[in-house]
């Protein structure tokens, strides 16, 4: 029942994104504060799984313009995946830094199970799962990365994933600091 509700919620989110009906609530906010808030909220989940989570998001990062709630949703999704697919005792690192004059880069790096090279190009497809049985057992809908990609692209950003099977995964999100609202 919970998984069904998750799938319905995720499909509604994707539908709104697809048809431009997702109203982005644009505001200036501290990316550093957002990342620290998310990491604090996820710290207990990570520790329960035996992980060490570190955060390097300096206060000197520029504020960004965007939908704070949606950016938070993306970071939570990526961190949740890192926790879920990193065996006990693993390391997860969340970092953020300037990327040129008008962009910031958020990176989530883990030393988890990694992803086979053949699967990496398909990860942002809807419903795609690397290991169907394990994904279902872990409670995933197969839509989280597709939603993350759509949200990042609506913010005129980019999301990329690199992975080495058996060694870990790195997800990089690049966002503009000065996104202009579209015709609103």
CSV table of C-alpha atoms in Angstrom, one decimal:
chain,number,residue,atom,x,y,z
A,1,UNK,CA,0.0,0.0,0.0
A,2,UNK,CA,2.8,2.4,0.9
A,3,UNK,CA,4.7,1.6,-2.4
A,4,UNK,CA,1.5,2.1,-4.4
A,5,UNK,CA,1.0,5.5,-2.8
A,6,UNK,CA,4.7,6.3,-3.6
A,7,UNK,CA,4.3,5.4,-7.2
A,8,UNK,CA,1.1,7.5,-7.5
A,9,UNK,CA,2.8,10.5,-5.9
A,10,UNK,CA,5.8,10.1,-8.1
A,11,UNK,CA,3.7,9.7,-11.3
A,12,UNK,CA,1.7,12.8,-10.4
A,13,UNK,CA,5.0,14.8,-9.9
A,14,UNK,CA,6.4,13.6,-13.2
A,15,UNK,CA,3.1,14.4,-15.0
A,16,UNK,CA,3.2,18.0,-13.6
A,17,UNK,CA,6.8,18.3,-14.7
A,18,UNK,CA,6.1,17.0,-18.1
A,19,UNK,CA,3.2,19.3,-18.8
A,20,UNK,CA,4.8,22.4,-17.2
A,21,UNK,CA,2.2,22.4,-14.5
A,22,UNK,CA,4.7,22.1,-11.7
A,23,UNK,CA,4.7,25.6,-10.3
A,24,UNK,CA,8.2,26.3,-9.1
A,25,UNK,CA,8.2,28.6,-6.1
A,26,UNK,CA,11.3,30.6,-6.9
A,27,UNK,CA,13.2,32.3,-4.1
A,28,UNK,CA,16.7,33.1,-3.0
A,29,UNK,CA,18.1,30.8,-0.4
A,30,UNK,CA,21.3,29.5,1.1
A,31,UNK,CA,22.4,26.3,-0.6
A,32,UNK,CA,24.8,25.7,2.3
A,33,UNK,CA,22.0,25.9,4.8
A,34,UNK,CA,19.8,23.6,2.7
A,35,UNK,CA,22.5,20.9,2.4
A,36,UNK,CA,23.3,21.0,6.1
A,37,UNK,CA,19.6,20.7,6.9
A,38,UNK,CA,19.2,17.6,4.6
A,39,UNK,CA,22.4,16.0,5.9
A,40,UNK,CA,21.2,16.5,9.5
A,41,UNK,CA,17.8,15.0,8.7
A,42,UNK,CA,19.4,12.0,7.1
A,43,UNK,CA,22.3,11.5,9.6
A,44,UNK,CA,20.3,9.1,11.8
A,45,UNK,CA,19.3,7.0,8.8
A,46,UNK,CA,22.9,6.8,7.7
A,47,UNK,CA,24.2,6.0,11.2
A,48,UNK,CA,21.5,3.3,11.6
A,49,UNK,CA,22.9,1.7,8.4
A,50,UNK,CA,26.4,2.0,9.9
A,51,UNK,CA,27.6,4.7,7.5
A,52,UNK,CA,29.8,7.7,8.1
A,53,UNK,CA,28.3,10.8,6.4
A,54,UNK,CA,30.3,13.9,5.9
A,55,UNK,CA,29.3,17.3,4.7
A,56,UNK,CA,31.4,20.0,3.1
A,57,UNK,CA,29.1,22.9,2.1
A,58,UNK,CA,30.8,26.1,3.2
A,59,UNK,CA,28.8,29.1,4.3
A,60,UNK,CA,30.7,31.1,1.6
A,61,UNK,CA,28.7,29.4,-1.1
A,62,UNK,CA,26.6,31.9,-3.0
A,63,UNK,CA,22.8,31.9,-2.5
A,64,UNK,CA,20.9,30.5,-5.4
A,65,UNK,CA,17.5,31.2,-6.9
A,66,UNK,CA,15.2,28.2,-7.2
A,67,UNK,CA,12.4,26.2,-5.7
A,68,UNK,CA,14.0,25.3,-2.3
A,69,UNK,CA,11.6,22.5,-1.7
A,70,UNK,CA,12.2,20.8,-5.0
A,71,UNK,CA,16.0,21.2,-4.8
A,72,UNK,CA,15.8,19.6,-1.3
A,73,UNK,CA,13.7,16.8,-2.8
A,74,UNK,CA,16.5,16.1,-5.3
A,75,UNK,CA,19.3,16.0,-2.7
A,76,UNK,CA,17.2,13.8,-0.3
A,77,UNK,CA,16.6,11.4,-3.2
A,78,UNK,CA,20.3,11.2,-4.1
A,79,UNK,CA,21.4,10.8,-0.5
A,80,UNK,CA,18.8,8.2,0.2
A,81,UNK,CA,20.1,6.2,-2.8
A,82,UNK,CA,23.6,6.5,-1.4
A,83,UNK,CA,22.5,5.2,2.0
A,84,UNK,CA,20.4,2.4,0.5
A,85,UNK,CA,23.0,1.1,-1.8
A,86,UNK,CA,26.1,1.4,0.4
A,87,UNK,CA,26.8,-1.6,2.6
A,88,UNK,CA,27.1,-1.1,6.4
A,89,UNK,CA,30.3,0.7,7.4
A,90,UNK,CA,30.4,2.7,4.2
A,91,UNK,CA,31.2,6.4,3.6
A,92,UNK,CA,28.9,9.0,2.0
A,93,UNK,CA,30.2,12.4,1.3
A,94,UNK,CA,28.0,15.5,0.4
A,95,UNK,CA,30.0,18.5,-1.0
A,96,UNK,CA,29.2,21.7,-2.6
A,97,UNK,CA,31.4,24.3,-4.3
A,98,UNK,CA,31.3,27.1,-6.8
A,99,UNK,CA,31.5,26.0,-10.4
A,100,UNK,CA,32.5,29.1,-12.4
A,101,UNK,CA,31.1,32.6,-11.8
A,102,UNK,CA,27.4,31.7,-12.0
A,103,UNK,CA,27.0,28.1,-11.0
A,104,UNK,CA,27.3,25.8,-8.0
A,105,UNK,CA,28.1,22.1,-8.0
A,106,UNK,CA,26.6,19.6,-5.5
A,107,UNK,CA,28.3,16.2,-5.3
A,108,UNK,CA,27.1,13.0,-3.5
A,109,UNK,CA,29.8,10.4,-3.4
A,110,UNK,CA,29.6,6.9,-1.8
A,111,UNK,CA,31.8,3.8,-1.7
A,112,UNK,CA,28.8,1.5,-2.1
A,113,UNK,CA,28.0,-1.3,-4.4
A,114,UNK,CA,28.3,0.8,-7.5
A,115,UNK,CA,26.4,0.2,-10.8
A,116,UNK,CA,27.4,-1.9,-13.7
A,117,UNK,CA,28.6,0.2,-16.7
A,118,UNK,CA,25.8,-1.1,-19.0
A,119,UNK,CA,23.1,0.2,-16.6
A,120,UNK,CA,24.6,3.8,-16.0
A,121,UNK,CA,23.2,5.3,-19.3
A,122,UNK,CA,19.6,4.2,-18.4
A,123,UNK,CA,19.5,5.2,-14.8
A,124,UNK,CA,17.5,8.4,-15.4
A,125,UNK,CA,14.8,6.5,-17.3
A,126,UNK,CA,11.4,6.1,-15.7
A,127,UNK,CA,10.9,2.8,-13.9
A,128,UNK,CA,14.5,1.7,-14.7
A,129,UNK,CA,16.1,-0.4,-11.9
A,130,UNK,CA,19.5,-2.0,-11.9
A,131,UNK,CA,18.6,-4.9,-9.6
A,132,UNK,CA,14.8,-5.3,-9.7
A,133,UNK,CA,14.6,-7.6,-6.7
A,134,UNK,CA,16.8,-5.5,-4.5
A,135,UNK,CA,15.2,-2.3,-5.6
A,136,UNK,CA,11.7,-3.6,-4.7
A,137,UNK,CA,12.9,-4.9,-1.4
A,138,UNK,CA,14.4,-1.5,-0.6
A,139,UNK,CA,11.1,0.2,-1.5
A,140,UNK,CA,12.0,2.1,-4.6
A,141,UNK,CA,9.6,3.1,-7.3
A,142,UNK,CA,12.1,3.4,-10.1
A,143,UNK,CA,11.1,7.1,-10.5
A,144,UNK,CA,13.3,9.0,-8.1
A,145,UNK,CA,16.2,9.7,-10.5
A,146,UNK,CA,13.8,10.5,-13.4
A,147,UNK,CA,12.1,13.1,-11.1
A,148,UNK,CA,15.5,14.4,-9.9
A,149,UNK,CA,16.6,14.9,-13.5
A,150,UNK,CA,13.4,16.7,-14.5
A,151,UNK,CA,13.6,19.1,-11.4
A,152,UNK,CA,17.3,19.9,-12.1
A,153,UNK,CA,16.5,20.5,-15.8
A,154,UNK,CA,13.6,22.8,-14.9
A,155,UNK,CA,16.2,24.8,-12.9
A,156,UNK,CA,18.4,24.9,-16.1
A,157,UNK,CA,20.9,22.7,-14.4
A,158,UNK,CA,22.5,19.4,-15.1
A,159,UNK,CA,22.7,16.1,-13.3
A,160,UNK,CA,25.3,13.4,-14.0
A,161,UNK,CA,26.2,10.0,-12.5
A,162,UNK,CA,29.4,8.1,-12.7
A,163,UNK,CA,29.9,4.7,-11.0
A,164,UNK,CA,32.3,1.8,-10.8
A,165,UNK,CA,30.7,-1.5,-10.0
A,166,UNK,CA,31.9,-2.7,-6.6
A,167,UNK,CA,33.6,0.6,-5.7
A,168,UNK,CA,30.9,3.3,-5.5
A,169,UNK,CA,28.9,6.0,-7.2
A,170,UNK,CA,29.2,9.8,-7.6
A,171,UNK,CA,26.2,12.0,-8.5
A,172,UNK,CA,27.0,15.6,-9.6
A,173,UNK,CA,24.3,18.3,-9.8
A,174,UNK,CA,25.2,21.7,-11.3
A,175,UNK,CA,22.8,24.6,-10.8
A,176,UNK,CA,22.9,28.2,-11.9
A,177,UNK,CA,23.0,30.7,-9.0
A,178,UNK,CA,20.9,33.3,-10.8
A,179,UNK,CA,18.0,31.5,-12.5
A,180,UNK,CA,15.5,33.9,-13.9
A,181,UNK,CA,11.8,32.9,-13.5
A,182,UNK,CA,10.2,32.0,-16.9
A,183,UNK,CA,7.7,34.5,-18.0
A,184,UNK,CA,6.0,34.8,-14.6
